[in-house]
Coordinates of C-alpha atoms in Angstrom, one line a residue:
M422 CA 94.3 81.0 68.7
S423 CA 91.0 82.2 69.5
A424 CA 90.6 85.4 71.8
I425 CA 89.6 84.9 75.4
M426 CA 86.2 86.6 75.2
T427 CA 83.9 88.3 72.3
D428 CA 81.7 90.6 74.1
F429 CA 84.4 93.0 75.6
D430 CA 85.2 97.0 74.4
E431 CA 88.1 96.9 72.2
L432 CA 91.4 97.9 74.5
K433 CA 91.8 101.7 74.0
N434 CA 94.9 102.0 76.6
D435 CA 97.2 99.1 75.7
L436 CA 100.5 100.4 77.1
L437 CA 100.7 98.4 79.9
L438 CA 100.5 95.3 77.7
R439 CA 102.8 96.5 75.2
V440 CA 105.3 97.3 77.5
A441 CA 104.7 93.4 78.9
R442 CA 105.3 92.4 75.7
G443 CA 108.9 94.1 75.3
E444 CA 107.6 97.1 73.2
R445 CA 109.5 100.2 73.4
V446 CA 106.5 102.8 74.5
E447 CA 106.3 106.6 74.6
R448 CA 106.2 106.6 78.4
P449 CA 106.0 104.2 81.4
P450 CA 102.8 102.4 82.2
I451 CA 101.5 103.4 85.7
W452 CA 99.5 101.5 88.5
V453 CA 99.9 101.2 92.5
M454 CA 99.0 97.7 94.4
R455 CA 96.2 98.6 96.5
Q456 CA 95.3 101.2 94.5
A457 CA 91.3 100.4 94.7
G458 CA 91.3 100.3 99.1
R459 CA 90.5 102.1 102.5
Y460 CA 92.5 105.3 101.5
L461 CA 89.7 106.0 99.3
P462 CA 86.7 108.1 101.1
E463 CA 84.5 106.2 98.1
Y464 CA 85.9 102.9 99.4
H465 CA 83.9 103.4 102.5
Q466 CA 80.6 104.4 101.1
A467 CA 80.7 101.8 98.6
K468 CA 81.8 99.2 101.2
G469 CA 79.1 100.4 103.7
N470 CA 78.4 97.6 106.3
H471 CA 79.9 94.6 104.3
D472 CA 82.4 92.9 106.0
F473 CA 85.8 92.6 103.9
F474 CA 85.3 88.9 102.8
A475 CA 81.5 89.8 101.8
C476 CA 82.6 92.5 99.4
C477 CA 85.0 90.5 97.6
R478 CA 82.2 87.8 97.2
S479 CA 79.8 90.6 95.7
P480 CA 80.9 90.8 92.0
E481 CA 78.6 94.1 91.9
I482 CA 80.8 95.5 94.8
A483 CA 84.1 94.3 94.0
S484 CA 83.8 95.7 90.4
T485 CA 82.6 98.9 91.9
L486 CA 85.7 99.0 94.1
T487 CA 87.9 98.0 91.4
L488 CA 87.1 101.0 89.3
Q489 CA 87.4 103.6 92.0
P490 CA 90.9 104.6 91.5
V491 CA 90.4 104.3 87.6
D492 CA 87.5 106.8 87.5
R493 CA 89.2 109.2 90.2
Y494 CA 92.8 109.0 88.7
E495 CA 91.1 108.9 85.0
G496 CA 94.0 109.4 82.4
L497 CA 96.9 108.8 85.2
I498 CA 96.8 105.0 85.7
D499 CA 97.5 102.5 83.1
A500 CA 95.3 99.3 84.5
A501 CA 92.9 98.2 87.1
I502 CA 93.4 95.2 89.4
I503 CA 90.5 93.4 90.5
F504 CA 89.2 93.7 93.9
S505 CA 89.7 90.4 96.0
D506 CA 92.0 88.7 98.3
I507 CA 94.8 86.1 98.4
L508 CA 93.4 84.2 101.0
V509 CA 89.9 83.4 98.8
I510 CA 92.2 80.1 98.1
P511 CA 92.6 79.2 102.0
Q512 CA 88.8 79.6 101.8
A513 CA 88.3 77.5 98.8
M514 CA 90.2 74.8 100.0
G515 CA 87.9 74.6 103.2
M516 CA 89.5 77.0 105.6
T517 CA 87.8 79.7 107.2
V518 CA 89.0 83.1 107.0
E519 CA 87.9 85.9 108.6
M520 CA 89.4 90.1 108.2
L521 CA 89.0 91.6 111.9
D522 CA 89.2 95.1 112.4
K523 CA 92.6 96.5 113.0
K524 CA 94.0 93.0 113.1
G525 CA 93.9 91.7 109.6
P526 CA 93.2 88.0 108.4
H527 CA 92.7 85.6 110.9
F528 CA 92.3 81.6 110.7
P529 CA 90.4 80.7 113.8
N530 CA 91.5 77.2 112.8
P531 CA 95.2 77.0 111.2
L532 CA 96.8 73.7 110.4
Q533 CA 98.6 72.6 113.6
S534 CA 100.9 69.8 112.2
P535 CA 100.3 67.0 109.5
T536 CA 98.7 64.9 112.0
D537 CA 96.3 67.0 113.0
G538 CA 93.3 65.6 110.9
Q539 CA 92.7 69.2 109.0
Y540 CA 95.9 68.8 107.1
E541 CA 95.2 65.1 105.6
E542 CA 91.5 66.8 105.5
L543 CA 92.9 69.5 102.9
M544 CA 95.3 67.3 101.3
A545 CA 92.7 64.7 100.3
R546 CA 89.8 67.3 99.4
R547 CA 89.2 67.8 95.8
V548 CA 88.7 71.6 94.9
D549 CA 86.2 72.6 92.4
V550 CA 88.1 76.1 91.7
G551 CA 85.6 77.2 89.1
K552 CA 82.5 76.6 91.7
E553 CA 84.4 77.7 94.7
L554 CA 85.7 80.9 93.1
D555 CA 82.9 81.7 90.9
Y556 CA 82.2 85.2 92.4
V557 CA 85.8 86.3 91.4
C558 CA 85.5 85.3 88.0
Q559 CA 82.1 86.7 87.9
A560 CA 83.6 90.4 89.2
I561 CA 86.4 90.1 86.7
T562 CA 83.8 89.9 83.6
M563 CA 81.7 92.1 85.1
T564 CA 84.7 95.0 85.9
R565 CA 85.7 94.3 82.1
R566 CA 82.7 95.2 80.8
K567 CA 82.2 98.5 83.1
L568 CA 86.2 99.7 81.9
K569 CA 84.9 99.5 78.5
G570 CA 88.3 99.1 77.2
R571 CA 90.0 102.0 79.3
V572 CA 92.5 100.0 80.9
P573 CA 93.8 96.3 81.2
L574 CA 92.5 94.5 83.9
Y575 CA 95.2 92.7 86.6
G576 CA 93.9 89.1 87.8
F577 CA 96.0 87.8 90.6
C578 CA 96.7 85.1 93.4
G579 CA 99.2 84.2 96.3
A580 CA 102.2 82.4 96.1
P581 CA 102.3 79.0 97.2
W582 CA 104.7 79.8 100.2
T583 CA 102.7 82.9 101.3
L584 CA 99.7 81.3 101.5
L585 CA 101.0 78.2 103.5
C586 CA 102.4 80.7 106.1
Y587 CA 98.9 82.5 106.6
M588 CA 97.2 78.5 106.5
V589 CA 99.9 77.8 109.8
E590 CA 100.4 80.9 111.4
G591 CA 96.9 81.6 111.3
G592 CA 97.4 85.5 110.4
G593 CA 100.0 87.6 110.1
S594 CA 103.4 87.1 112.2
K595 CA 106.3 88.8 113.2
L596 CA 108.5 85.6 114.2
F597 CA 106.9 82.9 111.8
V598 CA 107.4 80.3 114.4
Q599 CA 104.8 77.8 113.1
V600 CA 105.9 78.3 109.3
K601 CA 109.4 77.7 110.1
T602 CA 108.6 74.9 112.4
W603 CA 106.7 72.9 109.5
I604 CA 109.3 73.6 107.0
Y605 CA 112.2 72.4 108.8
K606 CA 110.3 69.9 111.1
Y607 CA 108.2 68.6 108.1
P608 CA 109.4 69.6 104.6
N609 CA 108.0 66.8 102.7
E610 CA 104.5 67.4 104.3
S611 CA 105.0 71.0 103.6
K612 CA 105.9 70.7 100.0
Q613 CA 103.1 68.2 99.6
L614 CA 101.0 71.0 100.6
L615 CA 102.9 73.7 98.4
Q616 CA 102.4 71.6 95.6
K617 CA 98.9 71.2 95.9
I618 CA 98.6 75.0 96.5
S619 CA 100.2 75.7 93.1
E620 CA 97.9 73.6 91.3
L621 CA 95.2 75.4 92.5
C622 CA 96.8 78.7 91.7
V623 CA 97.1 77.7 88.0
E624 CA 93.5 76.7 87.5
Y625 CA 92.4 80.0 89.6
L626 CA 94.9 82.2 87.2
A627 CA 93.5 80.6 83.9
L628 CA 89.9 80.8 85.0
Q629 CA 90.6 84.8 85.7
V630 CA 91.8 84.9 82.0
K631 CA 89.3 83.2 80.9
A632 CA 86.8 85.7 82.7
G633 CA 88.5 88.7 81.0
A634 CA 92.0 89.2 83.4
Q635 CA 94.5 90.2 80.5
I636 CA 97.3 90.1 83.1
V637 CA 97.8 87.9 86.2
Q638 CA 100.3 88.8 89.1
V639 CA 101.7 86.0 91.3
F640 CA 101.9 88.3 95.2
D641 CA 104.5 86.1 97.5
S642 CA 104.4 88.8 100.2
W643 CA 106.2 86.7 102.8
A644 CA 108.9 86.0 100.6
A645 CA 111.4 87.8 103.0
E646 CA 111.0 85.3 105.7
L647 CA 112.8 82.8 103.7
S648 CA 116.9 82.4 103.6
P649 CA 118.2 82.2 100.3
A650 CA 118.8 78.6 100.2
S651 CA 115.2 78.0 101.6
F652 CA 113.8 80.2 99.3
K653 CA 114.8 77.6 96.4
N654 CA 113.7 74.9 98.5
F655 CA 110.3 76.2 99.4
S656 CA 109.0 79.3 96.9
L657 CA 110.8 79.0 93.7
P658 CA 110.6 75.6 92.4
Y659 CA 106.3 76.3 93.1
L660 CA 106.4 79.6 91.3
R661 CA 108.4 78.3 88.6
Y662 CA 105.2 75.4 88.2
I663 CA 102.6 78.3 87.6
S664 CA 104.7 80.0 85.3
H665 CA 105.5 76.9 83.6
H666 CA 101.5 75.4 83.6
L667 CA 99.5 78.4 83.8
P668 CA 100.3 78.8 79.4
L669 CA 99.8 75.2 79.4
R670 CA 96.3 75.3 80.9
L671 CA 95.3 78.5 78.9
K672 CA 96.4 76.7 75.6
E673 CA 93.9 73.7 76.9
L674 CA 90.9 76.1 77.6
K675 CA 92.3 77.8 74.0
L676 CA 92.9 81.1 75.3
D677 CA 95.5 83.3 74.5
A678 CA 98.5 83.5 76.7
A679 CA 98.6 86.6 79.3
P680 CA 101.6 88.2 80.6
M681 CA 102.3 87.1 84.1
V682 CA 104.0 88.7 87.1
I683 CA 105.9 87.6 90.0
F684 CA 106.2 89.7 93.1
A685 CA 108.2 88.4 96.0
K686 CA 108.3 91.1 98.6
G687 CA 112.1 90.9 100.3
A688 CA 113.5 88.5 97.9
W689 CA 116.0 91.2 96.8
Y690 CA 118.5 87.9 97.3
A691 CA 116.8 86.3 94.3
L692 CA 116.3 88.6 91.9
D693 CA 118.6 86.8 89.5
E694 CA 116.8 83.3 89.8
L695 CA 113.5 85.5 89.5
C696 CA 114.4 87.0 86.0
D697 CA 114.7 83.4 84.8
S698 CA 111.5 81.9 86.4
G699 CA 109.2 82.1 83.9
Y700 CA 107.4 85.4 84.3
Q701 CA 107.5 88.3 81.8
V702 CA 107.4 91.0 84.6
V703 CA 108.9 91.3 87.8
G704 CA 107.9 93.3 90.4
L705 CA 110.3 95.2 93.0
D706 CA 110.1 96.4 96.3
W707 CA 111.7 99.4 97.6
L708 CA 114.3 97.7 99.0
Q709 CA 115.9 97.3 95.4
D710 CA 117.7 99.9 93.9
P711 CA 116.4 100.5 90.2
A712 CA 119.5 100.6 88.8
E713 CA 121.0 97.8 90.2
A714 CA 118.0 95.5 89.6
V715 CA 118.1 97.3 85.6
R716 CA 122.0 95.5 86.0
I717 CA 120.9 92.2 87.2
A718 CA 118.1 91.8 85.3
R719 CA 119.9 92.3 81.8
G720 CA 117.0 92.8 79.8
R721 CA 115.7 89.0 80.6
V722 CA 112.4 90.6 82.2
I723 CA 110.3 93.7 82.4
L724 CA 110.7 95.6 85.9
Q725 CA 107.7 96.7 87.9
G726 CA 107.9 98.7 90.9
N727 CA 109.4 100.3 93.1
A728 CA 108.7 103.6 95.1
D729 CA 108.5 103.3 99.3
P730 CA 105.0 103.3 99.8
G731 CA 106.2 105.4 102.5
V732 CA 106.9 108.5 100.6
L733 CA 103.1 109.4 100.1
Y734 CA 103.2 110.9 103.5
G735 CA 106.1 112.9 102.9
G736 CA 104.6 115.7 100.6
K737 CA 105.7 116.9 97.4
E738 CA 108.8 117.4 97.3
A739 CA 109.8 114.1 98.8
I740 CA 107.5 112.5 96.1
T741 CA 109.4 114.2 93.2
R742 CA 112.9 113.4 94.8
V743 CA 112.0 109.9 94.7
V744 CA 110.2 109.7 91.0
R745 CA 113.0 111.7 89.7
E746 CA 115.6 108.8 91.3
M747 CA 112.9 106.1 90.0
V748 CA 112.7 107.2 86.7
E749 CA 116.8 107.9 86.5
G750 CA 117.3 104.4 87.8
F751 CA 115.0 102.6 85.3
G752 CA 116.5 104.4 82.6
G753 CA 113.7 106.8 81.7
G754 CA 110.9 104.7 81.2
Q755 CA 110.6 104.4 77.4
H756 CA 111.3 100.4 77.8
G757 CA 111.3 97.9 80.1
W758 CA 109.6 99.4 83.2
I759 CA 106.3 99.8 85.0
A760 CA 106.0 102.3 87.5
N761 CA 104.3 101.2 90.6
L762 CA 104.8 101.4 94.2
G763 CA 107.2 99.0 96.0
H764 CA 104.4 97.6 98.2
G765 CA 100.6 98.4 98.3
V766 CA 99.2 102.3 99.4
T767 CA 99.1 102.1 103.1
P768 CA 96.4 103.2 105.1
F769 CA 95.9 107.1 105.6
V770 CA 97.4 108.3 102.7
D771 CA 96.4 111.6 100.9
P772 CA 94.5 110.3 97.8
D773 CA 95.8 114.0 96.1
N774 CA 99.3 112.8 97.1
L775 CA 99.2 109.6 95.0
R776 CA 97.6 111.8 92.5
F777 CA 100.5 114.2 92.5
F778 CA 102.6 110.8 92.3
F779 CA 101.0 109.6 89.1
E780 CA 101.5 113.2 87.8
E781 CA 105.4 113.4 88.7
I782 CA 105.6 110.2 86.9
H783 CA 103.9 111.5 83.7
R784 CA 106.0 114.6 83.9
L785 CA 109.1 113.4 84.8
A786 CA 109.3 110.2 82.7
T787 CA 107.7 112.1 79.4
T788 CA 110.5 114.8 79.8
H789 CA 113.5 112.6 80.7
G790 CA 114.9 112.3 77.4
H791 CA 116.5 108.8 77.2
P792 CA 115.2 107.7 73.4
D793 CA 118.0 105.1 73.5
S794 CA 117.3 103.9 76.7
T795 CA 117.6 99.9 77.0
L796 CA 117.4 97.4 79.8

């Protein structure tokens, strides 16, 4: 099968991709979610007066922001993740999404009910993903070229359940009244929309791989809002749809398969099912005990995670303790583990504390001495 592109530099650091393929390695690869973001002073310089989504829509700005942590933490991290947002899919579907300062994402006109007119329009509209989200693909290609093979590049999308939450809640929520109303009052209409979103996710991820993404992650950020039974009804089937159909779509495009990661935040109760959901890598949040996760996974997948992001506020002694516990829990790191936080880097983190986090993983995982450790 042909390579995805021919004009990218050869990958010099393939550690993360080797782990994703299940190979034994010398140390665990490292990256963190939201590693490109507002905790970095250079982020604010590059962003300037542009609003958040304007940065996402500018391939030049998005690629610059993506590269900032790779440059700052040269030699310490093993992947980049494209600077974008999960809510570009609702935007591509025709919904307006704004990023409000100190509030976060906001939908001025969220879905109200299956008979509100907007729902019918969304379901009927044919979305040209390649046209609507071409700016993301341009950013990915530009970033791959700028990386010059230093580290692999993650693409990503939001999971259907999480996107549905935003589309009906109108933004973040504490009670999730609207989306709970939808799934319990309008289950069939909810599932029809979830299916449409799933199909768009497949095409979007495939086009990201075509543009140069070497691994892709699906973010189910609001999975914790579902009961185990509801997760099996309103999230898991659509995650499985993506993992099953993405490789088929890549094959149609004559592209090599890319490793797939699922990160369902708060779905600790579903780890066993997620290990059988078709993804090669399962991301863990900080609510999971690493050793227990390893026991549940039984070698079926690679695990990614999972330090509490809050430890970065706690200073070096706390960071060392958490990293040591994590390294020991994941068996040393020579097999089956991608080191990460259990969620994204939070605001006001000192970039030097994140550097120390990376350095401690290098130090403690390299010296842990478990050459025979396995999942």
